Structure formats: C-alpha cells, structure tokens
Amino acid sequence: IQMARKIKADKLDGNTTSLKKAGKKFWDHSWIHLAFVFLLAMLFFGNSIRNEIALDDVMVLSENTFVKKGISGIPDIFSHDSFYGATHHAASQLSWRYRPLSLVVFAFVYQFFGNDWMYFHLINVLCYALACIVAFRFIKKWVITDFKLALVTTVFFVIHPVHCEVVANIKSLDEILAFLFTVSSLDFLLCHLKNGSNRNLWLSMFSFTLALFAKESSALFAGLIPLLIYCFSNKTMAQAVVNSWPFFLLTLLFVLIRISISAVPEITEGITFDPYYFASGQEKIATIALVFGKYFLLMVYPATLIFDYGYNHIPYVRFSDATVLLSVVFHLLLTYISIRMCIKRQIAGFLLLTYLAGVLLMSNLFLNVGPIMAERFLFTPGFFLIVGLIAGTASLMQRITSRNPNQLFGVLLLVCIPFAYSKVLARNADWKN
C-alpha cells in the first residue's frame, strides 16, 4: 500500500511539473528576456547605422594605413600604437594608446566592405546590444535575483543617453569591447568561485586578456578583482589577493608588451594634450573634484550632452567654489558608505567603489588622458553606478519597509523612457559626420 501511494504521489508530482512546463507563460522564458534587451538596444541606437565618420574615426579608420590594408594589416596593428598608422603626422605621434582589438575588427570589416561606413556602425550597434545582454546576465546571476528588477535595472543602462557617443562614434568600439569582455571576465570568475570549475577560470582570464587589448584602462580591474572575490565569497582579503594572481600576471604581461612597442611621442606639451596645462596645483585638483560631480549629474540627468569637452569648456575653479565643496563632500560620503558596505560583503559596495575607481582613473589626476572629461569615459563606470544605486536602494527599502522595490523603479523607468528615447534618437543624429 505504501509503495502504491508513493508511485501515485510521484506520478502526481510528474504531472504537476509537466503542467507547469506546459503552462509556462511566454514572458517567463529566459531567451525572451535576452531578445527583449537586444531588440531594445537596437531600437534606441539603430538609427546611428545611417551615420558616416566623425572626429577620431579618421585616425583609426578612414586615414589609418594599417586598417585600410584589411586582414594583411593586422600584424602592424598589433605591433604599433593605435594611432601610429594614421597618415596625419600629429595623430601618428600620439603614443600610449594601445587598443589593437577594435582596429582588428575594423580591418576585417574594411577587407570585405571597404569604406561603406554603414557596416562599421552596424558592428558598433550589434556589439552594444550584445554587451547589454551580458550586462543583464551578470545582474540577474550575481546582483539582483528578482528577474523583474534585474530587467528594469538593465533597461536603465540600455537606454541611457550618455551612451550615444560610444555607440554612434565608430572609434568608440574600443569602449564597447572593453566593457563586454570585462563583465564577461567577472561573470566567469564568479562562476569559478561558485563551482570551482577551472574551465571558468580560464575563460575569465581569456576574457580579461581581450578586455586589456580592447582598451588599456581595463587593467584597473586587476586591482578590483580581489575586492570582487572578497565581496562575493567567504574568503579573507589576503586570500582574495592571492587568488587574484593570474590577473595580476596578465596585466603585467600586457604592460610589458605595451612598453615594448610604444613609440616616444614628439608632442607631449600644450593645452591640446594636457587640459590642466595652465592650471595651478589647487586649480587642477579642485577642477577634477568638480568634474566628478559633473560625471555623477550626467548619469542622473543627462540633459546636455557634448561631443568634446575642450579647453575652458569647464573653466578652472578653486576650493572656494561652493559646487566644488559640495562635490567633495558628496563623493567622500559615497566612498565611506561604499567601503562600509564592502566590509560587510554587500555587493552594492563593490559596484559603487568600481564606479568611483573608474572615474578616478580617467580624471587626469594620475594619468593624462587628454580631455578634461568625456561622456565615453562613463560607459563602463556608469554601468556599475546604475546597478549599485538600484541594488543598494532596493536592499535598503526591503530592510526598512519590507516592501518590494519593483514598483518604485518600474514607475521611474516609465517616466524616463520617453525622455531617453527622444534624447537618444536626436543625439545619434548629431553624430552624423
């Protein structure tokens, strides 16, 4: 009798499972979510495919002798700085920009389609859509388990107008590829930590290597990976640092490769190459603090977008300026909160610190990156800010009010979508040529 009851119960469970599978809603399939993210990215940024070339596209594409050789130019691309092949003399002297991966993609496209710029823009849009899918998978797997909130968070990233420069300007494929392979590397690394699979570790290292060859700023994540391991596992910080040695080694090898092929620039001074050339020490640091505030405001309210923040577009300021002090206080507070969250192994803390580190790297404080600020510099750090703010706010709401934050962020997203859509379409057209 007991065996008969068990067989009957198992049969009922099997029928229930079959019914659940049969009654699974169309929207519940994971591939639908990925397709939605992909199509949304195409909808918002697809009109940039009609654009031509603009600004630095000349140096990396239309007037780059290595790229115009097609596939046969790939060895030269890997053995020289990114601007070395530019026919313009001043551009060819700009060293320490070693980003061969995007140029290799351009060489392949040029081999088959020549100077039909539509195909280059199509590659940018497709890579952006793929990067958004990778971002969604990362958020859903590791940060926000509620798939609805994870999807809403991803949509905030996908439709953000500040990404127009990255997608609509062909040259900025380096930013997209660096983001794509960096987030993939973090994803594979967390999979390795979860199941101990060496395959995932090798995939993480391979993706990180591609990120380095896409854009050298990806090296920042070698310093952030110990913090990632600490926040997403039970390891001590010392253990996390030891476990990060493969990424330290890859970064060191990349730096050695870059040093070995980098040309010595003939032009190293002047306001064109150093935005703080005429600034005093206090003015430089105070203006950098102000730029930090402007970056945050661009992420929150991207009403005014600018293609090039040239000399004096942001005048030098001193610490007597109230906006500078406000920016300093805000970012010190954000840093303090992020560190406290990291100590407690809260994921939002790692995300927010990654944003701060990314902006700091491109702030001209330690390295001269050229412009005083640029919207493309927000592409990767901005992702971590969006996810960190939403994940942190959602966690705080659930602890204080025990309410599901989906409704709040869903309403906020509905308010933002019309503004974002009109802004993105208009901004893509601004990058026509």
PDB file of N, CA, C and O in Angstrom, residues 132-185:
ATOM      1  N   CYS A 132      24.887  44.615 -23.736  1.00  0.00           N
ATOM      2  CA  CYS A 132      23.722  44.790 -22.856  1.00  0.00           C
ATOM      3  C   CYS A 132      23.183  43.436 -22.387  1.00  0.00           C
ATOM      4  O   CYS A 132      22.732  43.293 -21.244  1.00  0.00           O
ATOM      5  N   ILE A 133      23.210  42.427 -23.263  1.00  0.00           N
ATOM      6  CA  ILE A 133      22.790  41.080 -22.875  1.00  0.00           C
ATOM      7  C   ILE A 133      23.716  40.526 -21.804  1.00  0.00           C
ATOM      8  O   ILE A 133      23.267  39.956 -20.797  1.00  0.00           O
ATOM      9  N   VAL A 134      25.020  40.697 -21.989  1.00  0.00           N
ATOM     10  CA  VAL A 134      25.999  40.242 -20.999  1.00  0.00           C
ATOM     11  C   VAL A 134      25.782  40.963 -19.671  1.00  0.00           C
ATOM     12  O   VAL A 134      25.870  40.356 -18.597  1.00  0.00           O
ATOM     13  N   ALA A 135      25.473  42.255 -19.749  1.00  0.00           N
ATOM     14  CA  ALA A 135      25.203  43.032 -18.537  1.00  0.00           C
ATOM     15  C   ALA A 135      23.977  42.483 -17.797  1.00  0.00           C
ATOM     16  O   ALA A 135      23.987  42.346 -16.572  1.00  0.00           O
ATOM     17  N   PHE A 136      22.928  42.171 -18.550  1.00  0.00           N
ATOM     18  CA  PHE A 136      21.707  41.632 -17.939  1.00  0.00           C
ATOM     19  C   PHE A 136      21.969  40.294 -17.252  1.00  0.00           C
ATOM     20  O   PHE A 136      21.522  40.059 -16.129  1.00  0.00           O
ATOM     21  N   ARG A 137      22.708  39.421 -17.919  1.00  0.00           N
ATOM     22  CA  ARG A 137      23.024  38.120 -17.322  1.00  0.00           C
ATOM     23  C   ARG A 137      23.837  38.284 -16.045  1.00  0.00           C
ATOM     24  O   ARG A 137      23.613  37.581 -15.059  1.00  0.00           O
ATOM     25  N   PHE A 138      24.773  39.228 -16.057  1.00  0.00           N
ATOM     26  CA  PHE A 138      25.592  39.469 -14.865  1.00  0.00           C
ATOM     27  C   PHE A 138      24.734  39.975 -13.712  1.00  0.00           C
ATOM     28  O   PHE A 138      24.864  39.516 -12.563  1.00  0.00           O
ATOM     29  N   ILE A 139      23.857  40.933 -13.995  1.00  0.00           N
ATOM     30  CA  ILE A 139      22.998  41.494 -12.951  1.00  0.00           C
ATOM     31  C   ILE A 139      22.089  40.424 -12.361  1.00  0.00           C
ATOM     32  O   ILE A 139      21.957  40.287 -11.138  1.00  0.00           O
ATOM     33  N   LYS A 140      21.463  39.648 -13.246  1.00  0.00           N
ATOM     34  CA  LYS A 140      20.490  38.649 -12.793  1.00  0.00           C
ATOM     35  C   LYS A 140      21.149  37.514 -12.017  1.00  0.00           C
ATOM     36  O   LYS A 140      20.578  37.005 -11.049  1.00  0.00           O
ATOM     37  N   LYS A 141      22.331  37.111 -12.411  1.00  0.00           N
ATOM     38  CA  LYS A 141      23.002  35.975 -11.778  1.00  0.00           C
ATOM     39  C   LYS A 141      23.642  36.345 -10.451  1.00  0.00           C
ATOM     40  O   LYS A 141      23.638  35.540  -9.503  1.00  0.00           O
ATOM     41  N   TRP A 142      24.190  37.560 -10.342  1.00  0.00           N
ATOM     42  CA  TRP A 142      25.069  37.846  -9.212  1.00  0.00           C
ATOM     43  C   TRP A 142      24.636  39.020  -8.333  1.00  0.00           C
ATOM     44  O   TRP A 142      25.122  39.128  -7.204  1.00  0.00           O
ATOM     45  N   VAL A 143      23.777  39.884  -8.824  1.00  0.00           N
ATOM     46  CA  VAL A 143      23.478  41.099  -8.053  1.00  0.00           C
ATOM     47  C   VAL A 143      22.025  41.161  -7.613  1.00  0.00           C
ATOM     48  O   VAL A 143      21.732  41.295  -6.422  1.00  0.00           O
ATOM     49  N   ILE A 144      21.096  41.057  -8.543  1.00  0.00           N
ATOM     50  CA  ILE A 144      19.667  41.201  -8.246  1.00  0.00           C
ATOM     51  C   ILE A 144      18.961  39.927  -8.690  1.00  0.00           C
ATOM     52  O   ILE A 144      18.775  39.695  -9.890  1.00  0.00           O
ATOM     53  N   THR A 145      18.568  39.094  -7.731  1.00  0.00           N
ATOM     54  CA  THR A 145      17.976  37.790  -8.074  1.00  0.00           C
ATOM     55  C   THR A 145      16.559  37.919  -8.619  1.00  0.00           C
ATOM     56  O   THR A 145      16.113  37.057  -9.381  1.00  0.00           O
ATOM     57  N   ASP A 146      15.835  38.956  -8.237  1.00  0.00           N
ATOM     58  CA  ASP A 146      14.497  39.193  -8.775  1.00  0.00           C
ATOM     59  C   ASP A 146      14.638  39.604 -10.243  1.00  0.00           C
ATOM     60  O   ASP A 146      15.115  40.688 -10.553  1.00  0.00           O
ATOM     61  N   PHE A 147      14.209  38.722 -11.162  1.00  0.00           N
ATOM     62  CA  PHE A 147      14.494  38.977 -12.572  1.00  0.00           C
ATOM     63  C   PHE A 147      13.793  40.236 -13.079  1.00  0.00           C
ATOM     64  O   PHE A 147      14.294  40.907 -13.985  1.00  0.00           O
ATOM     65  N   LYS A 148      12.631  40.581 -12.498  1.00  0.00           N
ATOM     66  CA  LYS A 148      11.929  41.794 -12.952  1.00  0.00           C
ATOM     67  C   LYS A 148      12.750  43.038 -12.634  1.00  0.00           C
ATOM     68  O   LYS A 148      12.924  43.917 -13.490  1.00  0.00           O
ATOM     69  N   LEU A 149      13.271  43.104 -11.404  1.00  0.00           N
ATOM     70  CA  LEU A 149      14.097  44.254 -11.032  1.00  0.00           C
ATOM     71  C   LEU A 149      15.419  44.234 -11.794  1.00  0.00           C
ATOM     72  O   LEU A 149      15.942  45.287 -12.175  1.00  0.00           O
ATOM     73  N   ALA A 150      15.952  43.037 -12.027  1.00  0.00           N
ATOM     74  CA  ALA A 150      17.186  42.917 -12.819  1.00  0.00           C
ATOM     75  C   ALA A 150      16.966  43.438 -14.238  1.00  0.00           C
ATOM     76  O   ALA A 150      17.829  44.135 -14.803  1.00  0.00           O
ATOM     77  N   LEU A 151      15.807  43.129 -14.805  1.00  0.00           N
ATOM     78  CA  LEU A 151      15.492  43.592 -16.153  1.00  0.00           C
ATOM     79  C   LEU A 151      15.306  45.102 -16.181  1.00  0.00           C
ATOM     80  O   LEU A 151      15.796  45.787 -17.084  1.00  0.00           O
ATOM     81  N   VAL A 152      14.613  45.633 -15.189  1.00  0.00           N
ATOM     82  CA  VAL A 152      14.414  47.087 -15.106  1.00  0.00           C
ATOM     83  C   VAL A 152      15.763  47.794 -14.990  1.00  0.00           C
ATOM     84  O   VAL A 152      16.018  48.807 -15.651  1.00  0.00           O
ATOM     85  N   THR A 153      16.648  47.253 -14.162  1.00  0.00           N
ATOM     86  CA  THR A 153      17.987  47.826 -13.993  1.00  0.00           C
ATOM     87  C   THR A 153      18.744  47.820 -15.311  1.00  0.00           C
ATOM     88  O   THR A 153      19.395  48.811 -15.677  1.00  0.00           O
ATOM     89  N   THR A 154      18.648  46.715 -16.033  1.00  0.00           N
ATOM     90  CA  THR A 154      19.320  46.615 -17.326  1.00  0.00           C
ATOM     91  C   THR A 154      18.776  47.632 -18.314  1.00  0.00           C
ATOM     92  O   THR A 154      19.539  48.253 -19.069  1.00  0.00           O
ATOM     93  N   VAL A 155      17.464  47.827 -18.308  1.00  0.00           N
ATOM     94  CA  VAL A 155      16.847  48.785 -19.235  1.00  0.00           C
ATOM     95  C   VAL A 155      17.344  50.196 -18.951  1.00  0.00           C
ATOM     96  O   VAL A 155      17.602  50.974 -19.883  1.00  0.00           O
ATOM     97  N   PHE A 156      17.497  50.549 -17.668  1.00  0.00           N
ATOM     98  CA  PHE A 156      18.064  51.857 -17.334  1.00  0.00           C
ATOM     99  C   PHE A 156      19.426  52.037 -17.999  1.00  0.00           C
ATOM    100  O   PHE A 156      19.756  53.121 -18.496  1.00  0.00           O
ATOM    101  N   PHE A 157      20.230  50.974 -17.997  1.00  0.00           N
ATOM    102  CA  PHE A 157      21.550  51.044 -18.623  1.00  0.00           C
ATOM    103  C   PHE A 157      21.429  51.119 -20.147  1.00  0.00           C
ATOM    104  O   PHE A 157      22.103  51.934 -20.796  1.00  0.00           O
ATOM    105  N   VAL A 158      20.575  50.280 -20.727  1.00  0.00           N
ATOM    106  CA  VAL A 158      20.460  50.188 -22.190  1.00  0.00           C
ATOM    107  C   VAL A 158      20.061  51.521 -22.807  1.00  0.00           C
ATOM    108  O   VAL A 158      20.620  51.941 -23.827  1.00  0.00           O
ATOM    109  N   ILE A 159      19.100  52.211 -22.203  1.00  0.00           N
ATOM    110  CA  ILE A 159      18.518  53.399 -22.835  1.00  0.00           C
ATOM    111  C   ILE A 159      19.202  54.695 -22.432  1.00  0.00           C
ATOM    112  O   ILE A 159      18.771  55.772 -22.840  1.00  0.00           O
ATOM    113  N   HIS A 160      20.281  54.616 -21.655  1.00  0.00           N
ATOM    114  CA  HIS A 160      20.884  55.852 -21.139  1.00  0.00           C
ATOM    115  C   HIS A 160      21.478  56.690 -22.271  1.00  0.00           C
ATOM    116  O   HIS A 160      22.318  56.216 -23.035  1.00  0.00           O
ATOM    117  N   PRO A 161      21.081  57.952 -22.384  1.00  0.00           N
ATOM    118  CA  PRO A 161      21.561  58.802 -23.490  1.00  0.00           C
ATOM    119  C   PRO A 161      23.063  59.057 -23.474  1.00  0.00           C
ATOM    120  O   PRO A 161      23.635  59.387 -24.518  1.00  0.00           O
ATOM    121  N   VAL A 162      23.711  58.932 -22.321  1.00  0.00           N
ATOM    122  CA  VAL A 162      25.141  59.214 -22.260  1.00  0.00           C
ATOM    123  C   VAL A 162      25.944  58.210 -23.083  1.00  0.00           C
ATOM    124  O   VAL A 162      27.118  58.442 -23.397  1.00  0.00           O
ATOM    125  N   HIS A 163      25.310  57.098 -23.495  1.00  0.00           N
ATOM    126  CA  HIS A 163      25.998  56.086 -24.286  1.00  0.00           C
ATOM    127  C   HIS A 163      26.045  56.416 -25.775  1.00  0.00           C
ATOM    128  O   HIS A 163      26.651  55.667 -26.547  1.00  0.00           O
ATOM    129  N   CYS A 164      25.412  57.507 -26.169  1.00  0.00           N
ATOM    130  CA  CYS A 164      25.333  57.821 -27.607  1.00  0.00           C
ATOM    131  C   CYS A 164      26.710  57.961 -28.238  1.00  0.00           C
ATOM    132  O   CYS A 164      26.937  57.484 -29.351  1.00  0.00           O
ATOM    133  N   GLU A 165      27.637  58.615 -27.544  1.00  0.00           N
ATOM    134  CA  GLU A 165      28.970  58.779 -28.116  1.00  0.00           C
ATOM    135  C   GLU A 165      29.628  57.437 -28.376  1.00  0.00           C
ATOM    136  O   GLU A 165      30.258  57.223 -29.420  1.00  0.00           O
ATOM    137  N   VAL A 166      29.484  56.511 -27.438  1.00  0.00           N
ATOM    138  CA  VAL A 166      30.128  55.204 -27.556  1.00  0.00           C
ATOM    139  C   VAL A 166      29.563  54.418 -28.736  1.00  0.00           C
ATOM    140  O   VAL A 166      30.306  53.759 -29.470  1.00  0.00           O
ATOM    141  N   VAL A 167      28.256  54.478 -28.928  1.00  0.00           N
ATOM    142  CA  VAL A 167      27.628  53.684 -29.978  1.00  0.00           C
ATOM    143  C   VAL A 167      27.706  54.387 -31.333  1.00  0.00           C
ATOM    144  O   VAL A 167      28.001  53.759 -32.357  1.00  0.00           O
ATOM    145  N   ALA A 168      27.463  55.690 -31.367  1.00  0.00           N
ATOM    146  CA  ALA A 168      27.362  56.411 -32.637  1.00  0.00           C
ATOM    147  C   ALA A 168      28.709  56.796 -33.234  1.00  0.00           C
ATOM    148  O   ALA A 168      28.787  57.096 -34.421  1.00  0.00           O
ATOM    149  N   ASN A 169      29.758  56.798 -32.426  1.00  0.00           N
ATOM    150  CA  ASN A 169      31.096  57.122 -32.920  1.00  0.00           C
ATOM    151  C   ASN A 169      31.861  55.813 -33.137  1.00  0.00           C
ATOM    152  O   ASN A 169      32.128  55.085 -32.179  1.00  0.00           O
ATOM    153  N   ILE A 170      32.215  55.492 -34.356  1.00  0.00           N
ATOM    154  CA  ILE A 170      32.815  54.187 -34.679  1.00  0.00           C
ATOM    155  C   ILE A 170      34.045  53.914 -33.819  1.00  0.00           C
ATOM    156  O   ILE A 170      34.243  52.807 -33.326  1.00  0.00           O
ATOM    157  N   LYS A 171      34.869  54.916 -33.624  1.00  0.00           N
ATOM    158  CA  LYS A 171      36.121  54.759 -32.877  1.00  0.00           C
ATOM    159  C   LYS A 171      35.890  54.162 -31.493  1.00  0.00           C
ATOM    160  O   LYS A 171      36.728  53.419 -30.962  1.00  0.00           O
ATOM    161  N   SER A 172      34.742  54.460 -30.886  1.00  0.00           N
ATOM    162  CA  SER A 172      34.487  54.035 -29.509  1.00  0.00           C
ATOM    163  C   SER A 172      34.099  52.573 -29.382  1.00  0.00           C
ATOM    164  O   SER A 172      33.662  52.142 -28.312  1.00  0.00           O
ATOM    165  N   LEU A 173      34.275  51.804 -30.452  1.00  0.00           N
ATOM    166  CA  LEU A 173      34.113  50.357 -30.322  1.00  0.00           C
ATOM    167  C   LEU A 173      35.073  49.813 -29.270  1.00  0.00           C
ATOM    168  O   LEU A 173      34.788  48.794 -28.638  1.00  0.00           O
ATOM    169  N   ASP A 174      36.207  50.496 -29.065  1.00  0.00           N
ATOM    170  CA  ASP A 174      37.140  50.047 -28.027  1.00  0.00           C
ATOM    171  C   ASP A 174      36.485  50.052 -26.654  1.00  0.00           C
ATOM    172  O   ASP A 174      36.703  49.143 -25.839  1.00  0.00           O
ATOM    173  N   GLU A 175      35.643  51.052 -26.380  1.00  0.00           N
ATOM    174  CA  GLU A 175      34.940  51.113 -25.096  1.00  0.00           C
ATOM    175  C   GLU A 175      33.949  49.956 -24.963  1.00  0.00           C
ATOM    176  O   GLU A 175      33.834  49.333 -23.904  1.00  0.00           O
ATOM    177  N   ILE A 176      33.216  49.683 -26.039  1.00  0.00           N
ATOM    178  CA  ILE A 176      32.201  48.628 -26.002  1.00  0.00           C
ATOM    179  C   ILE A 176      32.855  47.269 -25.787  1.00  0.00           C
ATOM    180  O   ILE A 176      32.406  46.463 -24.950  1.00  0.00           O
ATOM    181  N   LEU A 177      33.926  46.984 -26.530  1.00  0.00           N
ATOM    182  CA  LEU A 177      34.602  45.695 -26.396  1.00  0.00           C
ATOM    183  C   LEU A 177      35.242  45.550 -25.018  1.00  0.00           C
ATOM    184  O   LEU A 177      35.209  44.454 -24.431  1.00  0.00           O
ATOM    185  N   ALA A 178      35.818  46.619 -24.498  1.00  0.00           N
ATOM    186  CA  ALA A 178      36.420  46.564 -23.162  1.00  0.00           C
ATOM    187  C   ALA A 178      35.359  46.235 -22.112  1.00  0.00           C
ATOM    188  O   ALA A 178      35.577  45.401 -21.216  1.00  0.00           O
ATOM    189  N   PHE A 179      34.198  46.865 -22.214  1.00  0.00           N
ATOM    190  CA  PHE A 179      33.104  46.582 -21.286  1.00  0.00           C
ATOM    191  C   PHE A 179      32.609  45.151 -21.439  1.00  0.00           C
ATOM    192  O   PHE A 179      32.434  44.424 -20.449  1.00  0.00           O
ATOM    193  N   LEU A 180      32.383  44.733 -22.676  1.00  0.00           N
ATOM    194  CA  LEU A 180      31.856  43.402 -22.959  1.00  0.00           C
ATOM    195  C   LEU A 180      32.740  42.319 -22.356  1.00  0.00           C
ATOM    196  O   LEU A 180      32.259  41.410 -21.651  1.00  0.00           O
ATOM    197  N   PHE A 181      34.044  42.412 -22.574  1.00  0.00           N
ATOM    198  CA  PHE A 181      34.946  41.361 -22.105  1.00  0.00           C
ATOM    199  C   PHE A 181      35.277  41.499 -20.619  1.00  0.00           C
ATOM    200  O   PHE A 181      35.563  40.498 -19.953  1.00  0.00           O
ATOM    201  N   THR A 182      35.204  42.713 -20.080  1.00  0.00           N
ATOM    202  CA  THR A 182      35.420  42.879 -18.641  1.00  0.00           C
ATOM    203  C   THR A 182      34.293  42.246 -17.847  1.00  0.00           C
ATOM    204  O   THR A 182      34.527  41.478 -16.897  1.00  0.00           O
ATOM    205  N   VAL A 183      33.061  42.547 -18.205  1.00  0.00           N
ATOM    206  CA  VAL A 183      31.915  41.984 -17.487  1.00  0.00           C
ATOM    207  C   VAL A 183      31.863  40.469 -17.685  1.00  0.00           C
ATOM    208  O   VAL A 183      31.551  39.723 -16.748  1.00  0.00           O
ATOM    209  N   SER A 184      32.196  39.994 -18.883  1.00  0.00           N
ATOM    210  CA  SER A 184      32.254  38.546 -19.114  1.00  0.00           C
ATOM    211  C   SER A 184      33.302  37.898 -18.223  1.00  0.00           C
ATOM    212  O   SER A 184      33.078  36.811 -17.665  1.00  0.00           O
ATOM    213  N   SER A 185      34.446  38.563 -18.077  1.00  0.00           N
ATOM    214  CA  SER A 185      35.512  38.031 -17.223  1.00  0.00           C
ATOM    215  C   SER A 185      35.061  37.934 -15.770  1.00  0.00           C
ATOM    216  O   SER A 185      35.304  36.923 -15.093  1.00  0.00           O
TER     217      SER A 185
END
